[in-house]
mmCIF file with all atom_site columns, C-alpha atoms in Angstrom:
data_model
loop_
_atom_site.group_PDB
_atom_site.id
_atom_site.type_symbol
_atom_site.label_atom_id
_atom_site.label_alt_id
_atom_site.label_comp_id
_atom_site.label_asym_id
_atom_site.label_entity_id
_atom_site.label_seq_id
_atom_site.pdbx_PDB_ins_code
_atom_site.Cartn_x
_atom_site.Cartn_y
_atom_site.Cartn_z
_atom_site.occupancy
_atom_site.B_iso_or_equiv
_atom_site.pdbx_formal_charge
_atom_site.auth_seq_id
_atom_site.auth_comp_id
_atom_site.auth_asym_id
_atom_site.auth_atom_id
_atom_site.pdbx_PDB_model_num
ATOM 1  C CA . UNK A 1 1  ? 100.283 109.899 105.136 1.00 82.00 ? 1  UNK A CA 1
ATOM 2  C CA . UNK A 1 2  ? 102.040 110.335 108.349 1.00 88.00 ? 2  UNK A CA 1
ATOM 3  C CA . UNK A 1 3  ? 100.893 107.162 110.177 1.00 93.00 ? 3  UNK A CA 1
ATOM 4  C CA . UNK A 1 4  ? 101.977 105.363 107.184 1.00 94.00 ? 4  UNK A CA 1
ATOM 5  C CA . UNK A 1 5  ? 105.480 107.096 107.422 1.00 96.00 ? 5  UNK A CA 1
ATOM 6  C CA . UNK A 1 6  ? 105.495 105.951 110.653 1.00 96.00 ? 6  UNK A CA 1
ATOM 7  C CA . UNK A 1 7  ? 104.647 102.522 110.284 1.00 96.00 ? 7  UNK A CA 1
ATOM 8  C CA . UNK A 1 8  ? 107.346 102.529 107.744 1.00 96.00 ? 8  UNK A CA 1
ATOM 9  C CA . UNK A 1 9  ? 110.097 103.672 109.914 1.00 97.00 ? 9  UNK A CA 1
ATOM 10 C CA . UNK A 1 10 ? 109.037 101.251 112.552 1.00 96.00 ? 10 UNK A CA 1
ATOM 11 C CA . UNK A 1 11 ? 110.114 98.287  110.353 1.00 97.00 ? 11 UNK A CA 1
ATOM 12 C CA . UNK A 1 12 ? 113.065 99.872  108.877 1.00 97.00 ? 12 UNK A CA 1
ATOM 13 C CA . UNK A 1 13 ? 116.979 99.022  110.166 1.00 97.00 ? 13 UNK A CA 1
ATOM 14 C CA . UNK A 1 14 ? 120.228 101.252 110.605 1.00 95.00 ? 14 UNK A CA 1
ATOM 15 C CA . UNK A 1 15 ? 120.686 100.400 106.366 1.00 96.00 ? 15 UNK A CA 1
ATOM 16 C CA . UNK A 1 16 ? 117.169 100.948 105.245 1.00 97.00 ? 16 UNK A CA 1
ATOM 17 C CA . UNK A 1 17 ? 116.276 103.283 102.229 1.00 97.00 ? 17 UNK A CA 1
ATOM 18 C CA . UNK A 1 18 ? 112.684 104.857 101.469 1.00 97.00 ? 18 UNK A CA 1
ATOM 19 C CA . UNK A 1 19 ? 112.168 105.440 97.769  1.00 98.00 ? 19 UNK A CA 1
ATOM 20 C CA . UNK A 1 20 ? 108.747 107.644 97.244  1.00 97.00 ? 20 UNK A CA 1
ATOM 21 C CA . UNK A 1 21 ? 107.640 108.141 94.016  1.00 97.00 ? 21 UNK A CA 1
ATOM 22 C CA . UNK A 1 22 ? 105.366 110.978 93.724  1.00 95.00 ? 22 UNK A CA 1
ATOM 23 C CA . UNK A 1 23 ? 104.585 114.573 92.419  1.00 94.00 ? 23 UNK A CA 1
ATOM 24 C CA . UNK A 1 24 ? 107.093 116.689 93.918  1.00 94.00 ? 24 UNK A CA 1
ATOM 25 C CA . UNK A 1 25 ? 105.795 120.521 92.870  1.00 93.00 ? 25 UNK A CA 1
ATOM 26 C CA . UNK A 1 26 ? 107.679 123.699 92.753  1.00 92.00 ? 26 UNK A CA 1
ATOM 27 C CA . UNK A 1 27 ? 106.760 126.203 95.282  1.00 89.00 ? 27 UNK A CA 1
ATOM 28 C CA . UNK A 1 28 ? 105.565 128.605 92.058  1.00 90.00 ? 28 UNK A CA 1
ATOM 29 C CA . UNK A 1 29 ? 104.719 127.792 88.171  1.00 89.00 ? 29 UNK A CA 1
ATOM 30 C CA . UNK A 1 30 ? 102.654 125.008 88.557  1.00 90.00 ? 30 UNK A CA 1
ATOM 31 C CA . UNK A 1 31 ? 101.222 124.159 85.099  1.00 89.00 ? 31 UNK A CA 1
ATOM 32 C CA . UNK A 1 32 ? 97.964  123.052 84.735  1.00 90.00 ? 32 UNK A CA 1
ATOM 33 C CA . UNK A 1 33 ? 97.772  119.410 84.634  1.00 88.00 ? 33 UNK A CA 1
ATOM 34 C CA . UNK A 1 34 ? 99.584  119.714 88.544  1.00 89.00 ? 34 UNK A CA 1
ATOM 35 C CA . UNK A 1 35 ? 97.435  122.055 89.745  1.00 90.00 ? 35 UNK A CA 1
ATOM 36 C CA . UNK A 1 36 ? 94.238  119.574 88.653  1.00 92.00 ? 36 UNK A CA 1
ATOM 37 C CA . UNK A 1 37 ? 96.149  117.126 90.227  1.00 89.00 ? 37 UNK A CA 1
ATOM 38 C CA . UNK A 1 38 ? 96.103  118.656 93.182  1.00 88.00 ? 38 UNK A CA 1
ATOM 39 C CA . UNK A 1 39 ? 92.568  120.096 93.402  1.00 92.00 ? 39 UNK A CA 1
ATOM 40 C CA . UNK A 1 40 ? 91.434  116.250 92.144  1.00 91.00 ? 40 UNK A CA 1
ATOM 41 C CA . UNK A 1 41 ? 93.359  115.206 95.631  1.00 88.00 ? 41 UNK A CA 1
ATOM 42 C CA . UNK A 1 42 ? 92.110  117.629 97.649  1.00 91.00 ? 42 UNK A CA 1
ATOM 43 C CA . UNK A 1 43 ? 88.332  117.487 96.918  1.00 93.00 ? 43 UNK A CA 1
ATOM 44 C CA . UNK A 1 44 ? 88.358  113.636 96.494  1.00 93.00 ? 44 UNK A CA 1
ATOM 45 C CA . UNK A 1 45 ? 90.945  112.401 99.194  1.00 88.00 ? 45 UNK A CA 1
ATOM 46 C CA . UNK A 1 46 ? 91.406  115.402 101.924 1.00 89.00 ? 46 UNK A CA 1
ATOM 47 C CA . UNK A 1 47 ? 94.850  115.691 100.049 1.00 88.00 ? 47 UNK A CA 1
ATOM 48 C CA . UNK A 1 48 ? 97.417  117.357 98.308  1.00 91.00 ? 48 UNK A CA 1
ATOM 49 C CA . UNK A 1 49 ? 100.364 117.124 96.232  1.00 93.00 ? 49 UNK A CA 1
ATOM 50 C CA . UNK A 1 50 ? 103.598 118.736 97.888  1.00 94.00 ? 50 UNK A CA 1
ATOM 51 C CA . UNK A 1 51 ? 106.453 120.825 97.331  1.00 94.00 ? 51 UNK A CA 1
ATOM 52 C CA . UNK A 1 52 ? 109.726 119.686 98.167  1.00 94.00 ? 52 UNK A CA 1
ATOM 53 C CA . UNK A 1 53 ? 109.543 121.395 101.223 1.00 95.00 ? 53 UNK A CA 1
ATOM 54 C CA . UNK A 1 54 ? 106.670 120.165 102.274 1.00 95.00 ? 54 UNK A CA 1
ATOM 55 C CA . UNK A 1 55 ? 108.008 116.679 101.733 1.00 96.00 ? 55 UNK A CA 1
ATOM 56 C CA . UNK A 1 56 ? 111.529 117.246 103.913 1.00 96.00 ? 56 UNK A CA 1
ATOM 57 C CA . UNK A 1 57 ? 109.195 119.136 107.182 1.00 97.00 ? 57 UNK A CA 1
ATOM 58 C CA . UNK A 1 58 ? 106.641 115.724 106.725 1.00 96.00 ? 58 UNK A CA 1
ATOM 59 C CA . UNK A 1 59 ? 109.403 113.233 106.634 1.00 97.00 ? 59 UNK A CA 1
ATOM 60 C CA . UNK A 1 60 ? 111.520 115.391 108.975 1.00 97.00 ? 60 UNK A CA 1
ATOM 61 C CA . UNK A 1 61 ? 108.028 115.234 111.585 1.00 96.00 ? 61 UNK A CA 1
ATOM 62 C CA . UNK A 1 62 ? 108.477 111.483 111.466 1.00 97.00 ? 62 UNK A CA 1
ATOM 63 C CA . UNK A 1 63 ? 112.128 110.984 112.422 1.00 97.00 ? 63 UNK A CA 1
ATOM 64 C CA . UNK A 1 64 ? 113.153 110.522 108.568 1.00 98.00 ? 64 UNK A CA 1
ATOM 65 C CA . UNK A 1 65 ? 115.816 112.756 106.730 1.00 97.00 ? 65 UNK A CA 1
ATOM 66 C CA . UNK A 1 66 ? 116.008 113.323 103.443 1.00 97.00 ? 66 UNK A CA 1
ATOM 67 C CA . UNK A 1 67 ? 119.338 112.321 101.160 1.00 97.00 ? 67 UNK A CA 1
ATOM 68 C CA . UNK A 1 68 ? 118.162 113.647 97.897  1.00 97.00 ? 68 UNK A CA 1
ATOM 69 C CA . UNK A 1 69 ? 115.380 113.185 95.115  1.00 96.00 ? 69 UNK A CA 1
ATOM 70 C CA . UNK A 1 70 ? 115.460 112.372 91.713  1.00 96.00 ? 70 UNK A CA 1
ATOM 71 C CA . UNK A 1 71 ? 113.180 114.157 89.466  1.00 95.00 ? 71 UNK A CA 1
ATOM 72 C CA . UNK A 1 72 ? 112.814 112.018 86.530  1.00 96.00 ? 72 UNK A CA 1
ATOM 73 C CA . UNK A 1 73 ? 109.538 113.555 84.589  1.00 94.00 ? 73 UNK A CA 1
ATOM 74 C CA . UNK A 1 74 ? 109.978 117.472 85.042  1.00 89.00 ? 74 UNK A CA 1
ATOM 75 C CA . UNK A 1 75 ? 107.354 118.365 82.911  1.00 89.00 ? 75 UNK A CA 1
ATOM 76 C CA . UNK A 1 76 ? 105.012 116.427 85.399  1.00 90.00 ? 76 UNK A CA 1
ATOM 77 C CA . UNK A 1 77 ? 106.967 117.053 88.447  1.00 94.00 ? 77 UNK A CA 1
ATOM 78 C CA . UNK A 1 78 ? 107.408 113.447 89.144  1.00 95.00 ? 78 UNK A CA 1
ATOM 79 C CA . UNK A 1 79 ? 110.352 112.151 91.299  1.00 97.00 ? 79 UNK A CA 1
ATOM 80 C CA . UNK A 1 80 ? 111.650 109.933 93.671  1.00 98.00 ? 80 UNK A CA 1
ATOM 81 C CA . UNK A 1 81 ? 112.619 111.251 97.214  1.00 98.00 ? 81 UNK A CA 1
ATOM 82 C CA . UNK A 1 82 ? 115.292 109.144 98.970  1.00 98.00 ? 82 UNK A CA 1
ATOM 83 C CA . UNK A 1 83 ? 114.962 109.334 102.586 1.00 98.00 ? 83 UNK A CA 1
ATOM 84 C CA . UNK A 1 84 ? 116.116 107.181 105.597 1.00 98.00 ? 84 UNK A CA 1
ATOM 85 C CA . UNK A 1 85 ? 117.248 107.376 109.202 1.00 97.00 ? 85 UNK A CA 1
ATOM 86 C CA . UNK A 1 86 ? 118.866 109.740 110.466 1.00 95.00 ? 86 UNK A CA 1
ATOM 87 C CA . UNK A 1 87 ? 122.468 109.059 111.453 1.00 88.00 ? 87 UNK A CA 1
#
């Protein structure tokens, strides 16, 4: 995930926007369908869904900040996260 960040931010300008659309999970009260989602990443990738923590330190470890994220399936904890340069 982080070298693609990175690769990312290399070709992005001053104006640029990221839009990620993934899982972003609560730090407690996952139901069960995220929590298989997660174990199904872990065992089968070497990944993991994150929290929305997790997502501001990885993007923040790249040089990215974020400007907010739209959750748009809470049920499922889907969202977009908005990030860019920082200013």
């Amino acid at each position: 995930m982080r070298k693609i960040l990175e690769q990312t931010k290399a070709a992005m300008g001053p104006e640029s926007v990221m839009l990620i659309d993934e899982m972003i999970l609560p730090t407690t009260g996952v139901n069960n369908m995220a929590a298989s989602v997660d174990m199904t990443m872990l065992t089968a990738l070497a990944g993991m869904e994150r929290t929305e923590a997790q997502w501001r330190n990885t993007l923040e470890e790249v040089g990215l900040e974020v400007v907010s994220t739209f959750p748009y399936s809470p049920k499922n904890f889907e969202g977009v996260i908005q990030a860019r340069l920082p200013r």
